[in-house]
JSON list of C-alpha atoms in Angstrom, two decimals:
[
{"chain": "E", "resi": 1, "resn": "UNK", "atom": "CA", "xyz": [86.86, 113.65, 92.55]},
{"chain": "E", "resi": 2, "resn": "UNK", "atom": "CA", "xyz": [89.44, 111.45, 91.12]},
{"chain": "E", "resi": 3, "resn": "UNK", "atom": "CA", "xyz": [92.85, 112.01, 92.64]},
{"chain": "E", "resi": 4, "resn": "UNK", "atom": "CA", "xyz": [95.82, 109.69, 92.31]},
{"chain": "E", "resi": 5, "resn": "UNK", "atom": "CA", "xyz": [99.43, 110.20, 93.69]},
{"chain": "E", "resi": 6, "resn": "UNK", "atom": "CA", "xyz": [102.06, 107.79, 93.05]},
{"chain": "E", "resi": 7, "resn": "UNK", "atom": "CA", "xyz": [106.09, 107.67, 94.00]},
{"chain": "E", "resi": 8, "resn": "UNK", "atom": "CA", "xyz": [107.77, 104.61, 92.38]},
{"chain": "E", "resi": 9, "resn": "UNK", "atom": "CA", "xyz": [110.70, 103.51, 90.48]},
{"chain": "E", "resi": 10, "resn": "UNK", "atom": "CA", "xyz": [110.63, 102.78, 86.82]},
{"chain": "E", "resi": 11, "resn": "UNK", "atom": "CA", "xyz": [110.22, 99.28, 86.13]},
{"chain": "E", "resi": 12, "resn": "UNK", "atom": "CA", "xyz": [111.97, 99.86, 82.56]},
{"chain": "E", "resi": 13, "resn": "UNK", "atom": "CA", "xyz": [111.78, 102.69, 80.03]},
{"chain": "E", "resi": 14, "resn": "UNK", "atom": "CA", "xyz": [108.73, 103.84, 79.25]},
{"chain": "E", "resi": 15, "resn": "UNK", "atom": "CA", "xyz": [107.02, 102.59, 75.98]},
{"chain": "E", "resi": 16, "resn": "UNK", "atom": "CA", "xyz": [106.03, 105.61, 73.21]},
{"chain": "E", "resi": 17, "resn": "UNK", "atom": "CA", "xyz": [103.91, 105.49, 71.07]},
{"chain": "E", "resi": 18, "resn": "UNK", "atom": "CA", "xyz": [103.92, 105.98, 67.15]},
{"chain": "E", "resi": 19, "resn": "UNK", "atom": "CA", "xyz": [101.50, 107.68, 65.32]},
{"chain": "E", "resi": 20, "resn": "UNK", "atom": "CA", "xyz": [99.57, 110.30, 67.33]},
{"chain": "E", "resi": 21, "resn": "UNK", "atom": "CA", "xyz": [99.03, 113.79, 67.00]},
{"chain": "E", "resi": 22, "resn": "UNK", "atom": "CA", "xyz": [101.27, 114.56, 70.31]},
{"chain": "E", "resi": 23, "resn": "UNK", "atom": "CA", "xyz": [103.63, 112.28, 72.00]},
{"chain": "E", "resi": 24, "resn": "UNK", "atom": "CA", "xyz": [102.31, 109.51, 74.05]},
{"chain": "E", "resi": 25, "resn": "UNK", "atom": "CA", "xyz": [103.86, 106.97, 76.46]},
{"chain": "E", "resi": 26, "resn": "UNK", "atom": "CA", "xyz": [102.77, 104.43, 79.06]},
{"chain": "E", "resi": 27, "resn": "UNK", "atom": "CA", "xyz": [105.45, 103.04, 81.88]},
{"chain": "E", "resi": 28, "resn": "UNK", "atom": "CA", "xyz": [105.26, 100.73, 85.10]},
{"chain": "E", "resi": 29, "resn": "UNK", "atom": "CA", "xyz": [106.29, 102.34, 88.68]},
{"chain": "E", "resi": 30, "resn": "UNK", "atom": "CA", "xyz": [106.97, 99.82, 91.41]},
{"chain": "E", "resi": 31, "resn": "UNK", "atom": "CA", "xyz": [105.73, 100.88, 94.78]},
{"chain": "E", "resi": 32, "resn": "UNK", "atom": "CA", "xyz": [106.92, 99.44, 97.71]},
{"chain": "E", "resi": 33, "resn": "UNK", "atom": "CA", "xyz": [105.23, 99.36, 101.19]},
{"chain": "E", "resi": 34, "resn": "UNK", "atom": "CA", "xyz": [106.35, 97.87, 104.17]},
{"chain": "E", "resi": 35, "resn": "UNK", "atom": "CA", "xyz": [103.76, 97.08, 107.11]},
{"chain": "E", "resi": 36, "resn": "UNK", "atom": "CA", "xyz": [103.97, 94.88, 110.67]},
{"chain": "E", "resi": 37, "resn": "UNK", "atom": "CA", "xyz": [101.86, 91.75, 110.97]},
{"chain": "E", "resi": 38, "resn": "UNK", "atom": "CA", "xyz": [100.42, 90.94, 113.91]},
{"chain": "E", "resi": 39, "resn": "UNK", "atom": "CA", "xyz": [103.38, 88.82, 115.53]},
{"chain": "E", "resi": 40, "resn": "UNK", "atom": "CA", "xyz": [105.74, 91.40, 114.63]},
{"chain": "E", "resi": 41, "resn": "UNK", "atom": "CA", "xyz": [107.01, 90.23, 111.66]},
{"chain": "E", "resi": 42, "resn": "UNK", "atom": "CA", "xyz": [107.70, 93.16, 108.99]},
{"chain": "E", "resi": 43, "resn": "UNK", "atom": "CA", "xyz": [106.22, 92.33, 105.29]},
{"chain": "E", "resi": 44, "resn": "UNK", "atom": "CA", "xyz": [107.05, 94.20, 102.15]},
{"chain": "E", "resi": 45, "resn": "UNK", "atom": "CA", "xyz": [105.17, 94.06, 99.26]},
{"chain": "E", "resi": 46, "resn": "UNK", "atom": "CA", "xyz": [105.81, 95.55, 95.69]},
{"chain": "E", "resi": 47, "resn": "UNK", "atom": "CA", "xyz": [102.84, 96.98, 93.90]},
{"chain": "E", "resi": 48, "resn": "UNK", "atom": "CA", "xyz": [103.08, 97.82, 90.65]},
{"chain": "E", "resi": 49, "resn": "UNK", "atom": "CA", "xyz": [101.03, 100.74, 89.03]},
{"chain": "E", "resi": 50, "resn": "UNK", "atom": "CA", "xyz": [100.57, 101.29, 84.98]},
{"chain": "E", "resi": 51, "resn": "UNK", "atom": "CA", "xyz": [100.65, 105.07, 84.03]},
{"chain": "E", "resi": 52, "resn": "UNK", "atom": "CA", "xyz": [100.02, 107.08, 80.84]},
{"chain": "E", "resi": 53, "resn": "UNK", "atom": "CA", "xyz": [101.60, 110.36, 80.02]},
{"chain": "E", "resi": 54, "resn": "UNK", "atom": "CA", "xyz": [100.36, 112.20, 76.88]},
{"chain": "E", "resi": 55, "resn": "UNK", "atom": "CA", "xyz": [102.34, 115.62, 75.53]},
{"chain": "E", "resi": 56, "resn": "UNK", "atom": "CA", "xyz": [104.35, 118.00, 77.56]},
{"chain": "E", "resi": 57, "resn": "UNK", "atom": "CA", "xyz": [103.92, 115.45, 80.17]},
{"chain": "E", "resi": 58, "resn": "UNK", "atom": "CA", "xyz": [104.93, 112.55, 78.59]},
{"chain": "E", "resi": 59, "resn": "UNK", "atom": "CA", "xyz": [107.99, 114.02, 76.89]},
{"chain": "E", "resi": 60, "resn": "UNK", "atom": "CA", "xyz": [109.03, 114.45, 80.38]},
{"chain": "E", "resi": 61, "resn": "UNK", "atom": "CA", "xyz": [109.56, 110.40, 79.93]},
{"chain": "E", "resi": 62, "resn": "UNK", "atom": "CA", "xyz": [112.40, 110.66, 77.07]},
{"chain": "E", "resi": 63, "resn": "UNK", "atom": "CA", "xyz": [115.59, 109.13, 78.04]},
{"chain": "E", "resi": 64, "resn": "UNK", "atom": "CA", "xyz": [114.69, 108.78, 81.75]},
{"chain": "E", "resi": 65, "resn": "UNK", "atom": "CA", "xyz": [116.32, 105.47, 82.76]},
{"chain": "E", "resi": 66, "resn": "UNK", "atom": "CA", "xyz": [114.62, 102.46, 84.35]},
{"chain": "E", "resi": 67, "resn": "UNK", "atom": "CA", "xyz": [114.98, 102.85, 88.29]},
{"chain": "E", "resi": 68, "resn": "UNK", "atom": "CA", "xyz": [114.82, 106.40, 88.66]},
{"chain": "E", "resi": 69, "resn": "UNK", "atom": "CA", "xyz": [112.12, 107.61, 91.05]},
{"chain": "E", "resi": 70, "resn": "UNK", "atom": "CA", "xyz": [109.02, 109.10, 89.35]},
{"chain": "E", "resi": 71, "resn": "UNK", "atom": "CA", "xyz": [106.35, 111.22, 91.28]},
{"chain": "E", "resi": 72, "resn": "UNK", "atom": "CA", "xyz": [103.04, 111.22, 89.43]},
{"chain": "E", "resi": 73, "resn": "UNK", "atom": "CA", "xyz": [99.73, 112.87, 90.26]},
{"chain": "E", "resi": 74, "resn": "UNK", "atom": "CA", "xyz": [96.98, 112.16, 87.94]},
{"chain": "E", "resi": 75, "resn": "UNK", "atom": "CA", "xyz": [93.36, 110.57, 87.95]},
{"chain": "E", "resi": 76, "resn": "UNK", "atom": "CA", "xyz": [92.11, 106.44, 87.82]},
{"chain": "E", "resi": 77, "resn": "UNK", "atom": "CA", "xyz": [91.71, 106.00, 83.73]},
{"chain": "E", "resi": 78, "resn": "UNK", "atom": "CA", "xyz": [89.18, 102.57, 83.08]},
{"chain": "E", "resi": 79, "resn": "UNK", "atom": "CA", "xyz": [88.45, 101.10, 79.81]},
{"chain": "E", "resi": 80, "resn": "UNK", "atom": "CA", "xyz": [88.10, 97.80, 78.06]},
{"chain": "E", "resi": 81, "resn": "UNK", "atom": "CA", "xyz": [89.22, 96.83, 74.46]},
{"chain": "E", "resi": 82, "resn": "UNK", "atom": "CA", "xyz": [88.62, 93.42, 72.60]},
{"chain": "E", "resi": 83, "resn": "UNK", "atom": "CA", "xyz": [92.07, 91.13, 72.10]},
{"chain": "E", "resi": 84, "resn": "UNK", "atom": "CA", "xyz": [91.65, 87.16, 70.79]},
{"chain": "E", "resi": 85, "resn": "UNK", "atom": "CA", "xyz": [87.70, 87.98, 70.43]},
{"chain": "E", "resi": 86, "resn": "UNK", "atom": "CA", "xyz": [87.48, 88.75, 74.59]},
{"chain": "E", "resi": 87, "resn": "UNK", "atom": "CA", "xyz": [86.73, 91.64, 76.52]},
{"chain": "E", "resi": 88, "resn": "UNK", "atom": "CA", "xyz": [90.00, 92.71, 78.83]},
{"chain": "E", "resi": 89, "resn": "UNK", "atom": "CA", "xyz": [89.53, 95.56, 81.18]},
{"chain": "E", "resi": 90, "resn": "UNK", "atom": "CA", "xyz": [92.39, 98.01, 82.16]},
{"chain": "E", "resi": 91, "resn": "UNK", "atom": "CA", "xyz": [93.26, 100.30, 84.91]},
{"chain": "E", "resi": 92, "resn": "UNK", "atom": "CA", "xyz": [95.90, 103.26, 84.65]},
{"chain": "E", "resi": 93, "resn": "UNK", "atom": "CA", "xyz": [97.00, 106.45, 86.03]},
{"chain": "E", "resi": 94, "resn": "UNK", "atom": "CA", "xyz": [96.92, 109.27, 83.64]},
{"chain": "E", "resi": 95, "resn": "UNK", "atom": "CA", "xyz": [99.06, 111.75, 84.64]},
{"chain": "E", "resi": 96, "resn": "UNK", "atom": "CA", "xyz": [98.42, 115.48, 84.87]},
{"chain": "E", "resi": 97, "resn": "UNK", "atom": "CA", "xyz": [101.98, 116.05, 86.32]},
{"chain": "E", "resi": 98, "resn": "UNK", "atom": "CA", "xyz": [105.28, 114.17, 86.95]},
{"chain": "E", "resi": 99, "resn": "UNK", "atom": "CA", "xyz": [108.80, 115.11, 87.96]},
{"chain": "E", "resi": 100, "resn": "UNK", "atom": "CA", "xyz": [111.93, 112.65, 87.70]},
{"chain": "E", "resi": 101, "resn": "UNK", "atom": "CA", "xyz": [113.64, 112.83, 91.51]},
{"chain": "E", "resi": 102, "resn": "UNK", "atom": "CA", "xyz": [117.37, 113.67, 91.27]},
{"chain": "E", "resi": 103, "resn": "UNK", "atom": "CA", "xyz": [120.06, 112.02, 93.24]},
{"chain": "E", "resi": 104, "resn": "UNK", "atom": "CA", "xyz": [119.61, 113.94, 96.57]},
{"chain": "E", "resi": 105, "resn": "UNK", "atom": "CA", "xyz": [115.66, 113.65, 96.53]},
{"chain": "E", "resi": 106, "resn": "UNK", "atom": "CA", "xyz": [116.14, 109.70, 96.23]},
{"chain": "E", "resi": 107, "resn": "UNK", "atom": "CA", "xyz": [117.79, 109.82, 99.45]},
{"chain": "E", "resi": 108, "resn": "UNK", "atom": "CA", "xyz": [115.41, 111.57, 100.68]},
{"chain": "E", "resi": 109, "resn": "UNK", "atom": "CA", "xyz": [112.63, 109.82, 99.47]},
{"chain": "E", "resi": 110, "resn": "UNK", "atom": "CA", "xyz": [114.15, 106.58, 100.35]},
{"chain": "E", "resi": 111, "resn": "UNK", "atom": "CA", "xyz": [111.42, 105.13, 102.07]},
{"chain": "E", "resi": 112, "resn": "UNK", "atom": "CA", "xyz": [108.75, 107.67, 101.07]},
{"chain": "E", "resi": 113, "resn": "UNK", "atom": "CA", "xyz": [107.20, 104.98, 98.15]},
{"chain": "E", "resi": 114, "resn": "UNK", "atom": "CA", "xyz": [103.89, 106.36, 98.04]},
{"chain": "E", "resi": 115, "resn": "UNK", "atom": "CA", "xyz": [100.09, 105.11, 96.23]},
{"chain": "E", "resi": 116, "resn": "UNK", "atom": "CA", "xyz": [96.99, 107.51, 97.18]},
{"chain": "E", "resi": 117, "resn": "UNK", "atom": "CA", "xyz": [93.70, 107.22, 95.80]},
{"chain": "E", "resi": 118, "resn": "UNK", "atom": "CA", "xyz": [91.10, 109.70, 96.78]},
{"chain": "E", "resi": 119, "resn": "UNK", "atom": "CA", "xyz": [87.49, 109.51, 94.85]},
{"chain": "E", "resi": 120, "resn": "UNK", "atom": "CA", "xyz": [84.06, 110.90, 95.40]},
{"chain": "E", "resi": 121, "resn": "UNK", "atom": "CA", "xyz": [81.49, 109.21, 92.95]},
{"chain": "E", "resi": 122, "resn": "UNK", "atom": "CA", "xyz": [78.07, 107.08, 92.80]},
{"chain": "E", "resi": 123, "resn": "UNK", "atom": "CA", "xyz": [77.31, 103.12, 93.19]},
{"chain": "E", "resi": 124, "resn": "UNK", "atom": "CA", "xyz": [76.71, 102.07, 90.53]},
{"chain": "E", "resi": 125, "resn": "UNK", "atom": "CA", "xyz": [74.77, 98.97, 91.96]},
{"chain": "E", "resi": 126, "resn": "UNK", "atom": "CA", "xyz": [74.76, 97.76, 95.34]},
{"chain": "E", "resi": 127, "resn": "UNK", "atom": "CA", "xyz": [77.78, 96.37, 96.73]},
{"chain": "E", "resi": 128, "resn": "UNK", "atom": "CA", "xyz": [78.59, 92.85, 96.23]},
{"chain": "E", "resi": 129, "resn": "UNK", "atom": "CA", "xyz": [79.51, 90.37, 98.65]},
{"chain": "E", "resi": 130, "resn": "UNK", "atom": "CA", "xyz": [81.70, 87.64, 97.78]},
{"chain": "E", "resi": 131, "resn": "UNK", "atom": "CA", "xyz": [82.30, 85.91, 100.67]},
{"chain": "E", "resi": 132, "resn": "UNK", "atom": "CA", "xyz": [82.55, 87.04, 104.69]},
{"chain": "E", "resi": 133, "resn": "UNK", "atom": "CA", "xyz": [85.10, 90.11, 105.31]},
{"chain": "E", "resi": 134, "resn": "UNK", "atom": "CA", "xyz": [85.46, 91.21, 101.67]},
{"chain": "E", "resi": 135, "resn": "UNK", "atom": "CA", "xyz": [82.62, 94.10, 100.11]},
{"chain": "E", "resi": 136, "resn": "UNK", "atom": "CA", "xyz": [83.38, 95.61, 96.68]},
{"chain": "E", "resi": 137, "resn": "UNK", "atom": "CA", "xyz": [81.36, 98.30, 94.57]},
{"chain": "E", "resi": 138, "resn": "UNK", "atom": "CA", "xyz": [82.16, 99.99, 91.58]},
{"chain": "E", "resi": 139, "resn": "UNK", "atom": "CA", "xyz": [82.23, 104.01, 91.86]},
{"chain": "E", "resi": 140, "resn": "UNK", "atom": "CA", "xyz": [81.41, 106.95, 88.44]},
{"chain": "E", "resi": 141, "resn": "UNK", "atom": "CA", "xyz": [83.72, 109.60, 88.86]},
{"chain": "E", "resi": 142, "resn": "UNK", "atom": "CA", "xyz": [83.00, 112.59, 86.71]},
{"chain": "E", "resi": 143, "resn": "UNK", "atom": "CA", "xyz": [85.63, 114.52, 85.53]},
{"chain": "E", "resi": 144, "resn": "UNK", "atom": "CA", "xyz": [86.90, 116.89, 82.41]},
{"chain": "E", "resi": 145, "resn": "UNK", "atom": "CA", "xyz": [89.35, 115.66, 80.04]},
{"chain": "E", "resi": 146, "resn": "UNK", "atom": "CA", "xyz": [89.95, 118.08, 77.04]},
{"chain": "E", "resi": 147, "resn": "UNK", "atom": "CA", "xyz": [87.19, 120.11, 77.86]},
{"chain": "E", "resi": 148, "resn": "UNK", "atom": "CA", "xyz": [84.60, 117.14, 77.89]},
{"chain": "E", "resi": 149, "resn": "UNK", "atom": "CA", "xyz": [83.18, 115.53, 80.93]},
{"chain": "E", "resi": 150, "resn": "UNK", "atom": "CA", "xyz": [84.18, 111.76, 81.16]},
{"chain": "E", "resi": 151, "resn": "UNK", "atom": "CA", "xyz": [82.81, 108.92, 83.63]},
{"chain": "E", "resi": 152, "resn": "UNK", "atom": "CA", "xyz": [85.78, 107.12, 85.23]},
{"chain": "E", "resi": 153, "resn": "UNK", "atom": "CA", "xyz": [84.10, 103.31, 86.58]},
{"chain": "E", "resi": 154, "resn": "UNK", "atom": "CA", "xyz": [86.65, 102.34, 89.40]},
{"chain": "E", "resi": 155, "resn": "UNK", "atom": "CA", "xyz": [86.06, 99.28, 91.28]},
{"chain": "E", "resi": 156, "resn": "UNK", "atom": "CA", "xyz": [86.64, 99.65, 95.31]},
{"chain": "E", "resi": 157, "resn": "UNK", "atom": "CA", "xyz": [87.26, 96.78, 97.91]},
{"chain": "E", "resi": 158, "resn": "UNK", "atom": "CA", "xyz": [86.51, 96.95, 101.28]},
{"chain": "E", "resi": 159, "resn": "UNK", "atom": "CA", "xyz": [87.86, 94.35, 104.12]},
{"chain": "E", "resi": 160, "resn": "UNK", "atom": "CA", "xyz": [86.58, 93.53, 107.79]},
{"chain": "E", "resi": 161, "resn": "UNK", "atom": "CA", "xyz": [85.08, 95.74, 109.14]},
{"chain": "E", "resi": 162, "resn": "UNK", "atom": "CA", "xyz": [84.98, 98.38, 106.65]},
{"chain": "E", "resi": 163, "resn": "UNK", "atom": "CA", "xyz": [83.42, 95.81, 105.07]},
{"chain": "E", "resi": 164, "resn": "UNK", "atom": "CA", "xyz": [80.53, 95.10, 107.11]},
{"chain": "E", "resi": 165, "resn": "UNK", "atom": "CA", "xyz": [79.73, 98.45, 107.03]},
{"chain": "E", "resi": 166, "resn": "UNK", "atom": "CA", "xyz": [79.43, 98.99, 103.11]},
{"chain": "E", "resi": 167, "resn": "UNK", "atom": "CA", "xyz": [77.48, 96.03, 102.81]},
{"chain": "E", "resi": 168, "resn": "UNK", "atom": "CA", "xyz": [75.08, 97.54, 105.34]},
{"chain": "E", "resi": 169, "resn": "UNK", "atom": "CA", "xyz": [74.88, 101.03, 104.60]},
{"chain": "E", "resi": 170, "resn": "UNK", "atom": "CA", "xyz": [75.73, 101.15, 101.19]},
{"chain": "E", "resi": 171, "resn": "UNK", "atom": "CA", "xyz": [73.41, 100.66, 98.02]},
{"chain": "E", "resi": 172, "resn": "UNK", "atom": "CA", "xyz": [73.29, 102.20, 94.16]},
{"chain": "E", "resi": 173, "resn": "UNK", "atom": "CA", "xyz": [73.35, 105.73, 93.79]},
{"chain": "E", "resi": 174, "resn": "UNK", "atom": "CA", "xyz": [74.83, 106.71, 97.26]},
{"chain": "E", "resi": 175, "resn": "UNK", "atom": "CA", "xyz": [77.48, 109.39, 97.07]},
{"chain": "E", "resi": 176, "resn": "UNK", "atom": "CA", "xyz": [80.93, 107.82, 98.72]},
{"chain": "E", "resi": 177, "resn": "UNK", "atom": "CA", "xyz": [84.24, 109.61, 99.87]},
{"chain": "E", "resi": 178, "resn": "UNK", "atom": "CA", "xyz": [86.98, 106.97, 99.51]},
{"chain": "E", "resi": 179, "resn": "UNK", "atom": "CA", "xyz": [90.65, 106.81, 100.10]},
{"chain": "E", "resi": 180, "resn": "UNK", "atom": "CA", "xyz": [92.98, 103.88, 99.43]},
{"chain": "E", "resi": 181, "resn": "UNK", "atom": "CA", "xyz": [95.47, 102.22, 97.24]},
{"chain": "E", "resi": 182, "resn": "UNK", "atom": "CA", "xyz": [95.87, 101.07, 93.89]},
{"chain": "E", "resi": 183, "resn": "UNK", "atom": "CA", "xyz": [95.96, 97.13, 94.05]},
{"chain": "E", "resi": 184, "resn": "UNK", "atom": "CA", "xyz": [96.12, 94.57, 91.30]},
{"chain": "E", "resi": 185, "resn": "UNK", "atom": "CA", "xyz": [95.60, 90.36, 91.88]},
{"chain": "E", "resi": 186, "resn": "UNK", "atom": "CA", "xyz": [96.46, 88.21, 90.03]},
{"chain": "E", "resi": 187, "resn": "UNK", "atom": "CA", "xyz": [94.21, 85.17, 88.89]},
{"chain": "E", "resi": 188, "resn": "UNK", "atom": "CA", "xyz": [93.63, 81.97, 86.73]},
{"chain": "E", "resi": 189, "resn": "UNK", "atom": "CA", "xyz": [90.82, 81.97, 84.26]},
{"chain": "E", "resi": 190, "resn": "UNK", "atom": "CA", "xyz": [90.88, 78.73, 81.59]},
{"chain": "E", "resi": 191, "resn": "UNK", "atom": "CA", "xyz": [94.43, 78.23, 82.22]},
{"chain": "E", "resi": 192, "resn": "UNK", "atom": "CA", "xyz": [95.35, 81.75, 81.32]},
{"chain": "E", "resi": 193, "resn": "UNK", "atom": "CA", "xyz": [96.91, 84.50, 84.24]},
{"chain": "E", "resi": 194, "resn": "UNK", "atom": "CA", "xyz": [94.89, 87.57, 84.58]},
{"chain": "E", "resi": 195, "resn": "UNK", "atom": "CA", "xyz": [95.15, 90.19, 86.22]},
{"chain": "E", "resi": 196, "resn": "UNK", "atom": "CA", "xyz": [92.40, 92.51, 87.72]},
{"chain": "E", "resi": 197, "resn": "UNK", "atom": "CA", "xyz": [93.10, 96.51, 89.34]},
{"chain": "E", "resi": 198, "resn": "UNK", "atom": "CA", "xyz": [90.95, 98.58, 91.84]},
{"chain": "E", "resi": 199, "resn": "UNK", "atom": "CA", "xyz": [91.53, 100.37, 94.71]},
{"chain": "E", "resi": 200, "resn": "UNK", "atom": "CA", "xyz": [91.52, 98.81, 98.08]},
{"chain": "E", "resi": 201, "resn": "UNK", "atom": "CA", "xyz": [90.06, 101.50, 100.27]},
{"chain": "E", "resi": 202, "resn": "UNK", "atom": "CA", "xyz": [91.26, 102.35, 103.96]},
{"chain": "E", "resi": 203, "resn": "UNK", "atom": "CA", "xyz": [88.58, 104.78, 104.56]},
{"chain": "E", "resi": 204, "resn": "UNK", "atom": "CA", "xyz": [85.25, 105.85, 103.31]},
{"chain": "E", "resi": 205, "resn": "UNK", "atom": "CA", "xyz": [82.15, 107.66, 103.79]},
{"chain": "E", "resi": 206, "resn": "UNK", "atom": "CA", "xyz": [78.83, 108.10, 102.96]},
{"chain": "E", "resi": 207, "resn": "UNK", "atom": "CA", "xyz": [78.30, 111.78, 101.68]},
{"chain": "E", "resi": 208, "resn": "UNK", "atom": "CA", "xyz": [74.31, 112.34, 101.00]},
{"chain": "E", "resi": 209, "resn": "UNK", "atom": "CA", "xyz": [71.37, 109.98, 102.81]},
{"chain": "E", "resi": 210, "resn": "UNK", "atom": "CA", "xyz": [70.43, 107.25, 101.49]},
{"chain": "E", "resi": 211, "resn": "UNK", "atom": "CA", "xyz": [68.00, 107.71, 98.05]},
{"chain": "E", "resi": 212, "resn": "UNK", "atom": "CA", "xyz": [64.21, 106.75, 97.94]},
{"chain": "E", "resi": 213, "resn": "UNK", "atom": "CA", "xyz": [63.89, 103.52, 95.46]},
{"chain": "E", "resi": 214, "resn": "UNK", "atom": "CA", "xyz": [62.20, 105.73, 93.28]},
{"chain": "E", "resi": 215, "resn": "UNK", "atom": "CA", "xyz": [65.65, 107.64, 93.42]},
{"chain": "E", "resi": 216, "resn": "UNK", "atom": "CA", "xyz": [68.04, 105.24, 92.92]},
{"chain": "E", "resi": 217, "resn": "UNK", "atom": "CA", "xyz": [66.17, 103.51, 89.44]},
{"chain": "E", "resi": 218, "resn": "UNK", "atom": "CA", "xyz": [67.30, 106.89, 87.80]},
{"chain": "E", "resi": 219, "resn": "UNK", "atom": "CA", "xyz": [70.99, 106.52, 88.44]},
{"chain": "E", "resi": 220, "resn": "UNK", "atom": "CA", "xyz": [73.28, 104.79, 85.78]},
{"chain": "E", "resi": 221, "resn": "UNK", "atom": "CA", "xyz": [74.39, 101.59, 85.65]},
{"chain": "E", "resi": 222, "resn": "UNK", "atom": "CA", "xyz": [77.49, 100.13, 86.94]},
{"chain": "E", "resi": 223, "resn": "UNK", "atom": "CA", "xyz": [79.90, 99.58, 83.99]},
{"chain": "E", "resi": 224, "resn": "UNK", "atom": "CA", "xyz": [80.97, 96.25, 82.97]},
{"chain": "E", "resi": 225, "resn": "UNK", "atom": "CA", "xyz": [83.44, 94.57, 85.31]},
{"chain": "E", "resi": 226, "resn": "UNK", "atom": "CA", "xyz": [85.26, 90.86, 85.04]},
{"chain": "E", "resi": 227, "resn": "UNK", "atom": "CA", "xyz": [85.05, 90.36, 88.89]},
{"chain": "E", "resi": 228, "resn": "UNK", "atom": "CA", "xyz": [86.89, 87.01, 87.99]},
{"chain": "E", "resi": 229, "resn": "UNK", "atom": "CA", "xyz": [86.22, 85.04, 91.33]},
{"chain": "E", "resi": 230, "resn": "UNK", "atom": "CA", "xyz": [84.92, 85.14, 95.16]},
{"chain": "E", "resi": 231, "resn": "UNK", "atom": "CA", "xyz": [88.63, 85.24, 95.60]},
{"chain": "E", "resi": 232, "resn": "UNK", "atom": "CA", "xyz": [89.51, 88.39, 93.81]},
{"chain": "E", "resi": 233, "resn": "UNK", "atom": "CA", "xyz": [88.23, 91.66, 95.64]},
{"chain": "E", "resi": 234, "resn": "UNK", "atom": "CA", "xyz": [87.60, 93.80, 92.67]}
]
C-alpha cells in the first residue's frame, strides 16, 4: 500500500510540461498544521508537498490560480536523476485524483489542511540509528502504474518512543504498516542548501514475525538514499 492524501493551497501555478505524449504538470501545495507545545504555546508550521499530475488529471491544473485549495489523493513517487555530475533524490505525490475547492468548501475547509501517508512495504535494511530518539528505515512499496508493477523506496522516521521500538523490533525484510506525514528538512552540504523528503510516521506496526537470517538475505536491497547528516531524520 501506498496511499497519500493531501489538502493545500497552491503555492503558484502549476508548471506544464512540453513535449509529452499527454499533458503533464508538477505544482507545490502548502499545508499548514497547527499543534500545542508543552507549555501551551500554539505552533504552526507550513509544509510544503511537490505533486505531479499527468493527463485527465493534470489538465484539471489549467488556469487554476495560485492559492486555491487543492485536494489530492495519490501514491509517494521516489527517484533520483544526475544534475552538475551528482546524484539528487526526489520525493512527490503523483496524483490519481484531485478536485479544485470552490468558494464555500474553502470555508469549510478552513482549517481542515490535511497530509496522510499510509504504506505497507519491506525494510529494506535494518533501521538506522543516528543518534538517541530518532530511528529511520527505508520501506518498497509495490504498486501498478500503467499496468506494470513499480517499487516505490520511501524513507520513514520514527521519534521517541516510536523510536525505540523500531530500532528494537525492526530489521530488513519485516513487513510494516505505517501512517504519517510528508516532511522535508532542509540541510547544508559543501555550502550548498538541500533538501531531503520522507515521511515522519505517527504510527506503525509490524505485520508478519520476524524472518529467519536465512530469510531476510533473499530480500532486496534498500535503494540508494543521501541520508545527509545525524541531524536529518530521513
Amino acid at each position: 500500500m501506498n496511499k497519500a492524501i493531501i489538502i493545500g493551497r497552491l503555492g503558484k501555478e502549476a508548471n506544464f510540461l512540453n513535449g509529452g505524449e499527454q499533458t503533464a504538470c508538477r505544482f507545490q501545495l502548502a499545508v499548514k498544521e497547527t499543534w500545542k507545545s508543552k507549555d501551551n504555546e500554539l505552533n504552526e508550521r507550513t509544509e510544503w508537498v511537490n505533486v505531479a499530475a499527468f493527463g485527465p488529471v493534470a489538465e484539471q491544473m489549467k488556469g487554476v490560480a495560485k492559492g486555491a485549495l487543492v485536494f489530492v489523493q495519490g501514491s509517494a513517487n521516489t527517484g533520483s536523476y544526475k544534475k552538475e555530475d551528482e546524484i539528487r533524490y526526489y520525493f512527490e505525490i503523483r496524483a490519481k485524483r484531485l478536485g479544485i475547492l470552490g468558494e464555500g468548501e474553502k470555508q469549510r475547509y478552513k482549517e481542515f489542511d490535511q497530509n496522510e501517508m499510509t504504506l505497507i512495504g519491506r525494510l529494506g535494511q535494518d533501521p538506522l540509528t543516528p543518534r538517541e530518539g530518532i530511528t529511520h528505515f527505508s520501506l518498497a512499496c509495490n504498486e501498478y502504474f500503467k499496468g506494470e508493477e513499480t517499487t516505490q523506496w520511501i524513507s520513514v522516521a520514527t521519534f521517541n518512543g516510536l523510536s525505540d521500538n523500531a530500532a528494537k523490533i525492526l530489521s530488513k525484510g519485516r513487513l510494516v504498516y505505517v501512517e504519517g506525514k510528508v516532511r522535508t528538512r532542509k540541510y547544508d552540504k559543501e555550502g550548498q542548501t538541500r533538501y531531503a523528503t520522507g515521511v515522519v510516521a505517527h504510527k506503525w506496526r509490524a505485520l508478519d514475525a520476524k524472518p529467519k537470517k536465512q530469510e531476510m538475505a533473499e530480500y532486496p536491497e534498500s535503494a540508494s538514499f543521501d541520508y545527509a547528516d545525524s541531524d536529518i531524520p530521513f
